[in-house]
Coordinates of C-alpha atoms in Angstrom, one line a residue:
M155 CA -0.1 0.1 0.0
K156 CA 1.3 3.4 -0.9
I157 CA 2.3 5.9 1.9
K158 CA -0.2 8.4 0.6
T159 CA -3.0 5.8 1.0
K160 CA -1.9 4.9 4.4
L161 CA -2.0 8.5 5.5
T162 CA -5.3 9.0 3.8
L163 CA -6.9 6.0 5.5
G164 CA -5.4 6.6 8.9
I165 CA -5.9 10.3 9.2
G166 CA -9.4 10.0 7.5
T167 CA -10.5 7.4 10.0
L168 CA -9.3 9.5 12.8
F169 CA -11.1 12.5 11.6
C170 CA -14.2 10.4 11.2
M171 CA -14.0 9.1 14.7
V172 CA -13.2 12.7 16.1
F173 CA -16.3 13.9 14.2
L174 CA -18.5 11.2 15.4
L175 CA -17.3 11.9 19.0
A176 CA -18.0 15.6 18.6
A177 CA -21.5 15.0 17.1
L178 CA -22.5 12.5 20.0
S179 CA -21.2 15.1 22.5
G180 CA -23.2 17.8 21.0
W181 CA -26.3 15.6 20.7
Y182 CA -26.1 14.5 24.4
I183 CA -25.4 18.0 25.6
T184 CA -28.5 19.2 23.8
Q185 CA -30.6 16.3 25.4
L186 CA -29.4 17.3 28.9
K187 CA -30.2 21.0 28.1
Q188 CA -33.6 20.1 27.0
D189 CA -34.3 17.9 30.0
S190 CA -33.1 20.6 32.4
G191 CA -35.1 23.2 30.5
R192 CA -38.3 21.2 30.8
I193 CA -37.8 21.1 34.7
L194 CA -37.1 24.9 35.0
E195 CA -39.7 26.0 32.5
T196 CA -42.6 23.8 33.9
N197 CA -42.4 22.3 37.3
Y198 CA -40.1 24.9 38.9
N199 CA -42.3 27.7 37.9
S200 CA -45.3 25.9 39.2
L201 CA -43.5 25.4 42.7
L202 CA -42.8 29.2 42.6
Y203 CA -46.4 30.1 41.9
A204 CA -47.7 27.7 44.7
R205 CA -45.2 29.2 47.0
D206 CA -46.3 32.7 46.4
M207 CA -50.0 31.7 46.6
L208 CA -49.3 30.3 50.1
L209 CA -47.5 33.4 51.2
S210 CA -50.4 35.7 49.9
L211 CA -52.8 33.4 51.7
E212 CA -50.9 33.8 55.0
Q213 CA -50.7 37.6 54.6
H214 CA -54.4 38.1 54.0
G215 CA -55.7 40.5 56.5
E216 CA -52.3 42.0 57.0
D217 CA -51.9 43.3 53.4
D218 CA -54.8 44.3 51.2
R219 CA -52.8 43.5 48.1
A220 CA -52.3 39.8 49.0
V221 CA -55.6 38.7 47.5
M222 CA -54.4 40.4 44.2
R223 CA -51.0 38.6 44.3
F224 CA -52.8 35.3 44.9
E225 CA -55.1 35.8 41.8
E226 CA -52.0 36.7 39.7
N227 CA -50.1 33.6 40.6
L228 CA -53.2 31.6 40.1
A229 CA -53.7 32.9 36.7
K230 CA -50.0 32.1 35.9
Q231 CA -50.5 28.5 37.2
K232 CA -53.5 28.1 34.9
Q233 CA -51.3 28.9 31.9
N234 CA -48.6 26.4 33.1
I235 CA -50.4 23.1 33.3
T236 CA -47.9 20.3 32.2
E237 CA -48.5 17.3 34.5
A238 CA -51.3 14.9 34.6
G239 CA -53.7 15.8 37.5
E240 CA -52.2 19.4 37.7
K241 CA -55.2 20.8 35.8
E242 CA -57.7 19.3 38.4
K243 CA -55.7 20.6 41.3
T244 CA -55.5 24.0 39.9
A245 CA -59.3 24.0 39.4
D246 CA -59.8 23.0 43.0
I247 CA -57.5 25.8 44.2
A248 CA -59.6 28.2 42.2
A249 CA -62.9 27.1 43.5
H250 CA -61.8 27.1 47.1
F251 CA -60.4 30.4 46.7
D252 CA -63.6 31.9 45.1
A253 CA -65.6 30.2 48.1
W254 CA -63.0 31.5 50.6
R255 CA -63.2 35.1 49.2
E256 CA -67.0 35.0 49.9
R257 CA -66.5 33.6 53.5
P258 CA -63.1 34.9 54.5
A259 CA -63.8 33.9 58.1
D260 CA -64.4 30.2 57.2
Q261 CA -61.1 28.5 58.4
G262 CA -62.0 25.2 56.9
L263 CA -62.0 26.7 53.4
K264 CA -58.7 28.3 54.2
S265 CA -57.4 24.9 55.3
S266 CA -58.8 23.3 52.2
L267 CA -57.0 25.9 50.1
R268 CA -53.7 25.3 51.9
K269 CA -54.1 21.5 51.3
D270 CA -54.8 22.0 47.5
I271 CA -51.8 24.1 47.1
A272 CA -49.5 21.6 49.0
Q273 CA -50.9 18.9 46.9
L274 CA -50.0 21.0 43.7
M275 CA -46.5 21.4 45.0
Q276 CA -46.2 17.8 45.8
L277 CA -47.4 16.9 42.3
N278 CA -44.7 19.2 40.7
M279 CA -41.9 17.9 43.0
E280 CA -42.7 14.4 42.0
A281 CA -42.5 15.3 38.5
I282 CA -39.1 17.1 39.1
S283 CA -37.8 13.8 40.6
R284 CA -38.9 11.8 37.8
K285 CA -37.4 14.2 35.2
S286 CA -34.2 14.3 37.2
S287 CA -34.1 10.5 36.9
V288 CA -34.5 10.8 33.1
A289 CA -31.6 13.5 32.9
E290 CA -29.5 11.2 34.9
Q291 CA -30.2 8.2 32.7
T292 CA -29.3 10.4 29.6
A293 CA -26.0 11.7 31.4
D294 CA -25.2 8.0 32.1
D295 CA -25.8 7.0 28.4
A296 CA -23.8 10.0 27.2
I297 CA -20.8 8.9 29.5
I298 CA -20.9 5.4 28.2
T299 CA -21.3 6.3 24.6
L300 CA -18.6 9.1 24.6
A301 CA -16.2 6.8 26.5
I302 CA -16.7 4.1 23.8
A303 CA -16.2 6.6 21.0
G304 CA -13.2 8.3 22.8
T305 CA -11.6 4.9 23.3
L306 CA -12.0 4.0 19.6
C307 CA -10.3 7.4 18.8
F308 CA -7.5 6.7 21.2
V309 CA -7.0 3.2 19.7
V310 CA -7.0 4.6 16.1
A311 CA -4.6 7.4 17.2
F312 CA -2.2 5.2 19.0
T313 CA -2.1 2.8 16.1
L314 CA -1.2 5.7 13.8
L315 CA 1.4 6.9 16.4
V316 CA 3.0 3.5 16.5
N317 CA 2.9 2.5 13.0
L318 CA 2.9 5.6 10.8
P319 CA 6.2 7.2 11.8
S320 CA 8.0 3.9 11.6
N321 CA 6.5 3.2 8.1
I322 CA 7.9 6.5 7.0
A323 CA 11.0 7.0 9.0
D324 CA 12.6 3.5 8.6
P325 CA 12.6 3.5 4.8
I326 CA 14.0 7.1 4.9
K327 CA 16.8 6.0 7.4
K328 CA 17.6 3.2 5.2
L329 CA 17.6 5.3 2.2
S330 CA 20.0 7.8 3.9
S331 CA 22.3 5.0 5.0
S332 CA 22.5 3.8 1.4
I333 CA 23.1 7.3 0.0
R334 CA 26.0 7.8 2.3
Q335 CA 27.4 4.3 1.1
I336 CA 27.1 5.6 -2.5
A337 CA 28.8 8.9 -1.5
G338 CA 31.7 6.6 -0.1
Q339 CA 32.0 5.1 -3.6
N340 CA 30.5 1.9 -2.4
Y341 CA 28.4 1.4 -5.8
S342 CA 27.4 -2.2 -4.8
E343 CA 24.8 -1.0 -2.4
R344 CA 21.3 -1.8 -3.1
I345 CA 17.8 -1.1 -1.4
H346 CA 14.8 -3.5 -1.4
F347 CA 11.4 -2.3 -0.2
P348 CA 8.5 -4.6 -0.4
G349 CA 5.2 -3.7 -2.0
N350 CA 4.4 -0.9 -4.4
S351 CA 4.8 2.2 -2.1
E352 CA 6.4 5.3 -3.1
F353 CA 9.5 4.1 -1.3
A354 CA 9.6 1.0 -3.5
E355 CA 9.6 3.2 -6.5
V356 CA 12.5 5.3 -5.0
A357 CA 14.5 2.0 -4.2
R358 CA 14.2 1.0 -7.9
S359 CA 15.3 4.3 -9.1
F360 CA 18.2 4.3 -6.5
N361 CA 19.3 0.7 -7.6
T362 CA 19.3 1.9 -11.3
M363 CA 21.5 4.9 -10.4
A364 CA 23.9 2.7 -8.3
E365 CA 24.2 0.3 -11.2
K366 CA 25.0 3.1 -13.7
L367 CA 27.5 4.6 -11.2
E368 CA 29.1 1.2 -10.7
E369 CA 29.4 0.8 -14.4
Y370 CA 30.7 4.4 -14.7
A371 CA 33.3 3.8 -12.0
E372 CA 34.7 0.9 -13.9
S373 CA 35.2 2.8 -17.1
R374 CA 35.7 6.3 -15.9
L375 CA 39.5 6.1 -15.7
D376 CA 39.8 5.6 -19.5
H377 CA 37.4 8.5 -20.1
I378 CA 39.3 10.8 -17.6
L379 CA 42.6 9.9 -19.5
Q380 CA 41.1 10.6 -22.8
S381 CA 39.6 13.9 -21.7
K382 CA 43.0 14.9 -20.2
K383 CA 44.9 14.2 -23.4
R384 CA 42.3 16.1 -25.4
M385 CA 42.7 19.1 -23.1
E386 CA 46.5 18.8 -23.4
A387 CA 46.3 18.6 -27.2
L388 CA 44.0 21.7 -27.1
L389 CA 46.5 23.6 -25.0
E390 CA 49.5 22.5 -27.2
H391 CA 47.8 23.7 -30.4
M392 CA 47.0 27.2 -29.1
C393 CA 48.8 29.8 -31.0
D394 CA 49.2 31.9 -27.7
P395 CA 51.4 31.1 -24.9
V396 CA 49.5 29.7 -22.0
I397 CA 50.7 29.0 -18.4
G398 CA 48.6 27.6 -15.5
A399 CA 49.3 27.8 -11.9
D400 CA 47.4 26.3 -8.9
E401 CA 46.3 28.3 -5.8
N402 CA 49.8 28.0 -4.3
R403 CA 51.5 29.4 -7.6
R404 CA 52.8 25.9 -8.5
I405 CA 52.9 25.4 -12.3
I406 CA 50.6 22.8 -13.3
F407 CA 50.3 23.1 -17.2
V408 CA 52.3 25.0 -19.8
N409 CA 52.0 24.7 -23.7
E410 CA 54.6 24.7 -26.5
E411 CA 54.4 28.3 -27.3
A412 CA 55.1 29.2 -23.7
T413 CA 58.1 27.0 -23.4
K414 CA 59.4 28.7 -26.6
I415 CA 59.3 32.3 -25.2
L416 CA 60.6 31.2 -21.9
G417 CA 63.4 29.1 -23.2
L418 CA 62.5 26.2 -20.7
S419 CA 61.3 22.8 -21.2
A420 CA 58.0 21.5 -19.9
T421 CA 59.8 19.1 -17.4
E422 CA 61.7 22.2 -16.1
L423 CA 58.5 24.1 -15.3
L424 CA 55.8 21.6 -14.4
G425 CA 55.4 21.0 -10.7
K426 CA 57.8 23.8 -9.8
Q427 CA 57.1 27.0 -7.6
A428 CA 56.8 30.1 -9.9
A429 CA 58.5 32.1 -7.1
D430 CA 61.5 29.6 -7.1
L431 CA 61.8 29.7 -11.0
A432 CA 61.4 33.6 -11.0
L433 CA 64.7 33.9 -8.9
H434 CA 66.7 32.9 -12.0
H435 CA 64.4 33.9 -14.8
D436 CA 63.5 37.5 -15.6
L437 CA 60.6 36.9 -17.9
L438 CA 58.9 34.5 -15.3
R439 CA 59.5 37.1 -12.8
D440 CA 57.8 39.7 -15.0
L441 CA 54.9 37.4 -15.6
F442 CA 54.1 36.6 -12.0
K443 CA 55.3 39.8 -10.1
D444 CA 52.2 42.2 -10.6
I445 CA 49.4 39.6 -10.6
P446 CA 46.8 40.6 -8.1
S447 CA 45.3 38.6 -5.4
P448 CA 42.5 36.2 -6.5
T449 CA 39.3 37.9 -7.0
V450 CA 36.0 37.1 -8.7
G451 CA 36.0 40.3 -10.7
E452 CA 37.3 41.2 -14.1
P453 CA 40.5 39.4 -15.5
F454 CA 43.6 41.3 -15.0
S455 CA 45.6 42.3 -18.1
S456 CA 48.7 44.3 -18.8
H457 CA 51.3 44.7 -21.8
L458 CA 54.9 43.2 -22.0
K459 CA 57.6 43.6 -24.5
I460 CA 59.4 40.2 -25.0
F461 CA 62.2 39.3 -27.5
A462 CA 60.6 36.4 -29.4
D463 CA 60.9 35.1 -33.0
D464 CA 64.2 36.9 -33.3
R465 CA 62.8 40.2 -32.7
E466 CA 61.1 42.5 -30.1
S467 CA 57.5 41.4 -29.9
Y468 CA 54.6 42.8 -27.9
F469 CA 52.3 40.6 -25.9
E470 CA 49.1 41.4 -23.9
K471 CA 49.2 39.4 -20.6
E472 CA 45.8 38.4 -19.4
V473 CA 45.4 36.7 -16.0
V474 CA 42.1 34.7 -15.4
D475 CA 41.3 33.5 -11.9
M476 CA 39.9 29.8 -11.8
H477 CA 37.1 28.9 -9.5
M478 CA 35.0 25.8 -9.0
V479 CA 32.2 24.8 -6.8
P480 CA 33.2 21.4 -5.1
T481 CA 30.7 18.6 -5.4
G482 CA 28.2 18.9 -2.5
E483 CA 29.1 22.5 -1.7
S484 CA 27.5 25.9 -2.7
E485 CA 30.4 28.3 -2.4
R486 CA 33.0 28.9 -5.2
K487 CA 36.5 27.9 -4.4
F488 CA 39.8 29.5 -6.0
I489 CA 41.8 26.8 -7.6
G490 CA 44.4 28.6 -9.6
Q491 CA 45.2 31.1 -12.4
V492 CA 45.8 31.0 -16.0
I493 CA 48.3 33.4 -17.7
M494 CA 47.6 34.0 -21.4
L495 CA 49.9 35.9 -23.7
R496 CA 48.4 37.3 -26.8
N497 CA 50.9 38.4 -29.5
I498 CA 49.7 41.9 -30.5
T499 CA 53.0 42.9 -32.3
P500 CA 51.3 43.5 -35.7
F501 CA 48.7 45.6 -34.0
K502 CA 51.5 47.5 -32.2
E503 CA 53.4 48.0 -35.4
M504 CA 50.1 49.4 -37.1
D505 CA 49.5 51.6 -34.1
L506 CA 53.1 52.8 -34.3
A507 CA 52.8 53.5 -38.0
R508 CA 49.6 55.3 -37.3
T509 CA 51.3 57.5 -34.6
N510 CA 54.1 58.3 -37.0
F511 CA 51.8 59.2 -39.7
I512 CA 49.7 61.5 -37.5
G513 CA 53.0 63.2 -36.1
T514 CA 54.3 63.7 -39.6
V515 CA 51.1 65.0 -41.1
S516 CA 50.5 67.2 -38.2
H517 CA 54.0 68.5 -38.4
E518 CA 53.6 69.2 -42.1
F519 CA 50.3 70.9 -41.5
K520 CA 52.0 73.6 -39.3
T521 CA 53.9 75.2 -42.3
P522 CA 50.9 76.0 -44.5
I523 CA 48.8 76.9 -41.5
A524 CA 51.5 79.4 -40.5
A525 CA 51.6 80.7 -44.1
I526 CA 47.8 81.1 -44.1
Q527 CA 47.9 83.0 -40.8
M528 CA 50.7 85.3 -42.1
G529 CA 48.6 86.0 -45.1
I530 CA 45.6 86.9 -42.9
Q531 CA 47.8 89.3 -41.0
L532 CA 49.1 90.9 -44.1
L533 CA 45.4 91.3 -45.4
Q534 CA 44.4 92.9 -42.1
N535 CA 47.3 95.4 -42.4
D536 CA 46.1 98.8 -43.6
R537 CA 49.2 99.4 -45.6
V538 CA 48.4 96.6 -48.0
G539 CA 45.0 98.2 -48.6
Q540 CA 41.5 98.8 -47.2
L541 CA 39.1 95.9 -47.0
N542 CA 35.3 96.5 -47.1
D543 CA 32.9 95.0 -44.5
E544 CA 32.2 91.7 -46.3
Q545 CA 36.0 91.2 -46.9
Q546 CA 36.6 91.8 -43.1
D547 CA 34.0 89.2 -42.1
L548 CA 35.5 86.7 -44.7
I549 CA 39.0 87.3 -43.2
R550 CA 37.7 86.9 -39.8
G551 CA 36.1 83.6 -40.8
I552 CA 39.3 82.4 -42.4
K553 CA 41.3 83.3 -39.3
E554 CA 38.9 81.4 -37.0
D555 CA 39.2 78.3 -39.2
S556 CA 43.0 78.6 -39.4
D557 CA 43.1 78.9 -35.5
R558 CA 40.9 75.9 -35.2
L559 CA 43.0 73.9 -37.6
L560 CA 46.1 74.9 -35.7
R561 CA 44.5 73.9 -32.4
I562 CA 43.5 70.5 -33.9
T563 CA 47.0 70.1 -35.3
G564 CA 48.5 70.8 -31.9
E565 CA 46.2 68.2 -30.3
L566 CA 47.2 65.6 -32.8
L567 CA 50.9 66.4 -32.1
N568 CA 50.3 65.9 -28.4
I569 CA 48.5 62.6 -29.2
A570 CA 51.5 61.4 -31.3
Q571 CA 53.9 62.3 -28.3
L572 CA 51.7 60.5 -25.8
E573 CA 51.3 57.4 -27.9
S574 CA 55.1 57.3 -28.6
G575 CA 55.7 57.5 -24.8
A576 CA 57.8 60.5 -25.2
I577 CA 56.0 63.2 -23.1
P578 CA 58.6 65.9 -22.3
L579 CA 58.2 67.0 -18.7
N580 CA 59.8 70.0 -17.2
M581 CA 58.9 69.4 -13.5
H582 CA 59.8 72.0 -11.0
E583 CA 58.3 74.1 -8.2
S584 CA 55.7 76.4 -9.9
E585 CA 53.5 79.1 -8.5
V586 CA 49.9 78.6 -8.9
K587 CA 48.7 82.1 -9.6
P588 CA 50.6 82.6 -12.9
I589 CA 49.2 79.2 -14.2
V590 CA 45.7 80.4 -13.4
A591 CA 46.2 83.9 -14.8
Y592 CA 47.4 82.5 -18.0
A593 CA 44.5 80.1 -18.4
V594 CA 41.9 82.9 -17.5
K595 CA 43.5 85.4 -20.0
A596 CA 43.5 82.7 -22.9
N597 CA 39.9 82.3 -22.4
Q598 CA 38.8 85.9 -21.4
V599 CA 37.8 87.0 -24.9
A600 CA 35.6 84.0 -25.5
A601 CA 34.0 84.5 -22.1
D602 CA 33.3 88.2 -22.8
Q603 CA 31.6 87.3 -26.1
K604 CA 29.0 85.2 -24.2
Q605 CA 29.1 87.8 -21.1
L606 CA 30.3 85.2 -18.8
T607 CA 31.9 86.0 -15.4
L608 CA 35.1 84.1 -14.5
R609 CA 35.4 84.1 -10.7
V610 CA 38.8 83.0 -9.4
S611 CA 39.4 81.7 -5.9
I612 CA 43.0 80.9 -4.9
A613 CA 44.2 80.1 -1.3
E614 CA 46.0 83.0 0.2
D615 CA 49.0 81.0 1.7
G616 CA 51.2 81.0 -1.4
T617 CA 50.4 77.7 -2.9
T618 CA 52.9 76.2 -5.0
V619 CA 53.0 72.8 -6.9
F620 CA 55.7 70.4 -8.3
A621 CA 54.6 70.2 -11.8
D622 CA 55.2 71.2 -15.5
N623 CA 53.5 74.6 -15.4
E624 CA 53.1 74.6 -19.2
K625 CA 51.3 71.5 -19.4
T626 CA 49.3 72.3 -16.4
A627 CA 48.4 75.6 -17.7
W628 CA 47.3 73.7 -21.0
V629 CA 45.0 71.5 -19.0
L630 CA 43.4 74.3 -17.1
T631 CA 42.9 76.3 -20.2
N632 CA 41.2 73.3 -21.8
F633 CA 38.9 73.0 -18.8
I634 CA 38.0 76.7 -18.8
S635 CA 37.6 76.7 -22.6
N636 CA 35.0 73.7 -22.3
A637 CA 33.2 75.5 -19.5
V638 CA 32.9 78.7 -21.6
R639 CA 31.6 76.5 -24.5
Y640 CA 29.0 74.8 -22.5
S641 CA 27.8 77.6 -20.3
H642 CA 24.7 79.6 -20.9
E643 CA 25.0 83.3 -21.7
H644 CA 25.3 85.7 -18.6
A645 CA 26.3 82.8 -16.5
S646 CA 29.4 82.4 -14.1
I647 CA 32.4 80.1 -14.2
D648 CA 34.3 79.3 -10.8
I649 CA 37.9 78.6 -10.9
A650 CA 39.1 77.3 -7.5
V651 CA 42.6 76.3 -6.3
E652 CA 42.9 74.9 -2.7
K653 CA 45.0 72.4 -0.6
R654 CA 43.4 69.1 0.2
G655 CA 45.2 66.2 2.0
G656 CA 48.7 67.4 1.2
R657 CA 47.8 67.9 -2.5
V658 CA 46.6 70.9 -4.4
R659 CA 43.3 70.8 -6.1
F660 CA 42.5 72.7 -9.4
A661 CA 38.7 72.9 -10.1
V662 CA 36.6 74.6 -12.8
R663 CA 32.9 74.5 -12.4
D664 CA 30.3 75.7 -14.8
Y665 CA 26.4 76.0 -14.5
G666 CA 25.6 74.7 -17.9
Q667 CA 23.7 71.6 -19.1
G668 CA 25.9 69.0 -17.3
I669 CA 26.7 65.5 -18.4
E670 CA 24.5 62.4 -18.1
A671 CA 25.6 59.7 -15.7
K672 CA 26.0 57.0 -18.5
Y673 CA 28.6 59.3 -20.3
R674 CA 30.7 60.4 -17.2
E675 CA 32.9 57.3 -17.3
R676 CA 33.8 57.9 -21.0
I677 CA 34.4 61.6 -20.9
F678 CA 38.1 61.2 -20.8
E679 CA 38.4 58.6 -23.7
R680 CA 40.1 59.6 -26.9
Y681 CA 37.8 61.0 -29.6
F682 CA 34.7 60.7 -27.3
R683 CA 32.2 63.5 -27.5
V684 CA 28.8 63.5 -25.6
P685 CA 26.1 62.9 -28.1
G686 CA 23.9 66.0 -28.9
T687 CA 26.6 68.6 -27.9
R688 CA 27.2 71.8 -30.0
S689 CA 30.9 71.3 -29.8
G690 CA 33.0 71.0 -32.9
G691 CA 36.0 69.7 -31.3
T692 CA 38.0 66.4 -31.9
G693 CA 37.3 64.9 -28.5
L694 CA 41.0 64.7 -27.7
G695 CA 41.3 67.6 -25.3
L696 CA 40.2 65.8 -22.1
S697 CA 42.1 62.7 -23.0
I698 CA 45.4 64.8 -23.6
S699 CA 44.6 66.5 -20.2
K700 CA 44.2 63.1 -18.4
E701 CA 47.6 61.9 -19.9
F702 CA 49.4 65.2 -18.9
I703 CA 48.2 65.2 -15.3
E704 CA 48.8 61.4 -14.7
A705 CA 52.3 61.8 -16.2
Q706 CA 52.9 64.3 -13.5
G707 CA 51.7 62.0 -10.8
G708 CA 48.4 63.6 -10.4
K709 CA 44.7 62.6 -10.6
I710 CA 41.9 64.0 -12.9
A711 CA 38.1 63.5 -12.5
V712 CA 34.8 65.1 -13.1
E713 CA 31.5 65.7 -11.1
S714 CA 28.4 66.4 -12.9
E715 CA 24.6 66.2 -12.7
L716 CA 22.4 66.7 -15.8
G717 CA 20.9 70.2 -15.7
S718 CA 23.2 71.4 -12.8
G719 CA 26.5 71.9 -14.6
S720 CA 29.9 70.1 -14.3
C721 CA 33.0 70.4 -12.1
F722 CA 36.3 69.2 -13.7
F723 CA 39.2 69.0 -11.3
F724 CA 42.6 67.5 -11.0
Y725 CA 45.1 67.1 -8.2
L726 CA 48.8 67.8 -8.1
N727 CA 51.5 67.2 -5.5
E728 CA 52.3 70.3 -3.5
A729 CA 55.9 71.5 -3.7

């Protein structure tokens, strides 16, 4: 029999017995209530009426209202006739009362009246006694019946208590024990439950699983070896060098490309501690020295220049943490790291060629731009000749375009220098005020055209910085130029310099449209411009500013909210 059927039958029977017990209890309580009610509503009231009539009879002569009370109780008694002979006795009382009212001095009538009332009381008392016996019999029947029903309920409940837990717990205990045997790799364990219950079905499924595990255990070694060889072949045929280390930095696998660039054989590497090998091998020391602690975040990457394939080659080193969830557990466990080296030499060479091209073209642009600007100056000279208004407007447009072209050329030259790694720095102790004054003066004309107010605030303690004042002024000029470009007319721009935590903070705040949060992380990327802006720039100014400040050991950042303006700032070391 299935467990569900057993539970349904057992609990259903117990429920029916409890329901029957409750129904019997309710029925007998109702019967007792009815018996008690009949006594109170009939016989007890008749006794009360008879007593009141006796009292009224005794008080006649002392109280004029006694006769009235007698009549009232007699009238109530006439409405409460319930027993055999009670009607006749009530009629006798009424007849004797009427006769006594006519002859109140007749003591015989009064005595007969007392006798009739006493007989009425005796009649009701006998009825009370009889009905009490009936109620007692009902109570006895109730006790016997409820005791039998309660005993049956107890027997059923006791049977369920003794048998049902064992019927469920014993198979579960056996199943748990067998599962532990399987977990201990004892795949010969089997379970047998008789019948067709749910546990029998579980036992059959368990036995099937155990048979398959036993079969797998006998053949899995061959499969494991095949999988291992397949993985080794895959690693060997990878074009990029790959080195694997366990959680203790012990090298556990390495492919052929890695042995070539390291100049060591696989037997010299496998099973060795990376720290021990790095003592006598510079490249291994470079590979393992800057690897961060294991994390579950993004893979770590950096660039290396290695002499490989008879030439200097460039590789991108990527370190990937390996994690796994052990069987039966829920938390990830760190098991090692994989170092992959991607050969990016062709891309580096193309990037270098692009940088050289940008530098060459930008440098060549300077000569014709200088000639154009010289021609503009000659045309604006009155000694050459007078120009009409249209010609003056045309000359101003040409000058603005040449200035813009010169600025773009300068930015491209700066980018070429940055990409080549040759950023010339002239680091020395520099006063802050001349740097700020130069940047403000360079943007004053543009600010006046939009009627902007440049508010400068510099700490009064003679602040100096250890920096390249030319490149710092270039960055500050770029910040103010951007603030002027994106500010509304008649607005203000705040330029503030102050000391913070042993460093000097330069900040430029505007109250323009601001920058959306999704663009703030990319604002310092090369060639990036916020979509929808009116700027006609190249998107290089902030990128160059970042390179200049970080080359001086500083930090650059931005704070902005859409609709509330932006604050660009950078920190430099105090001199």
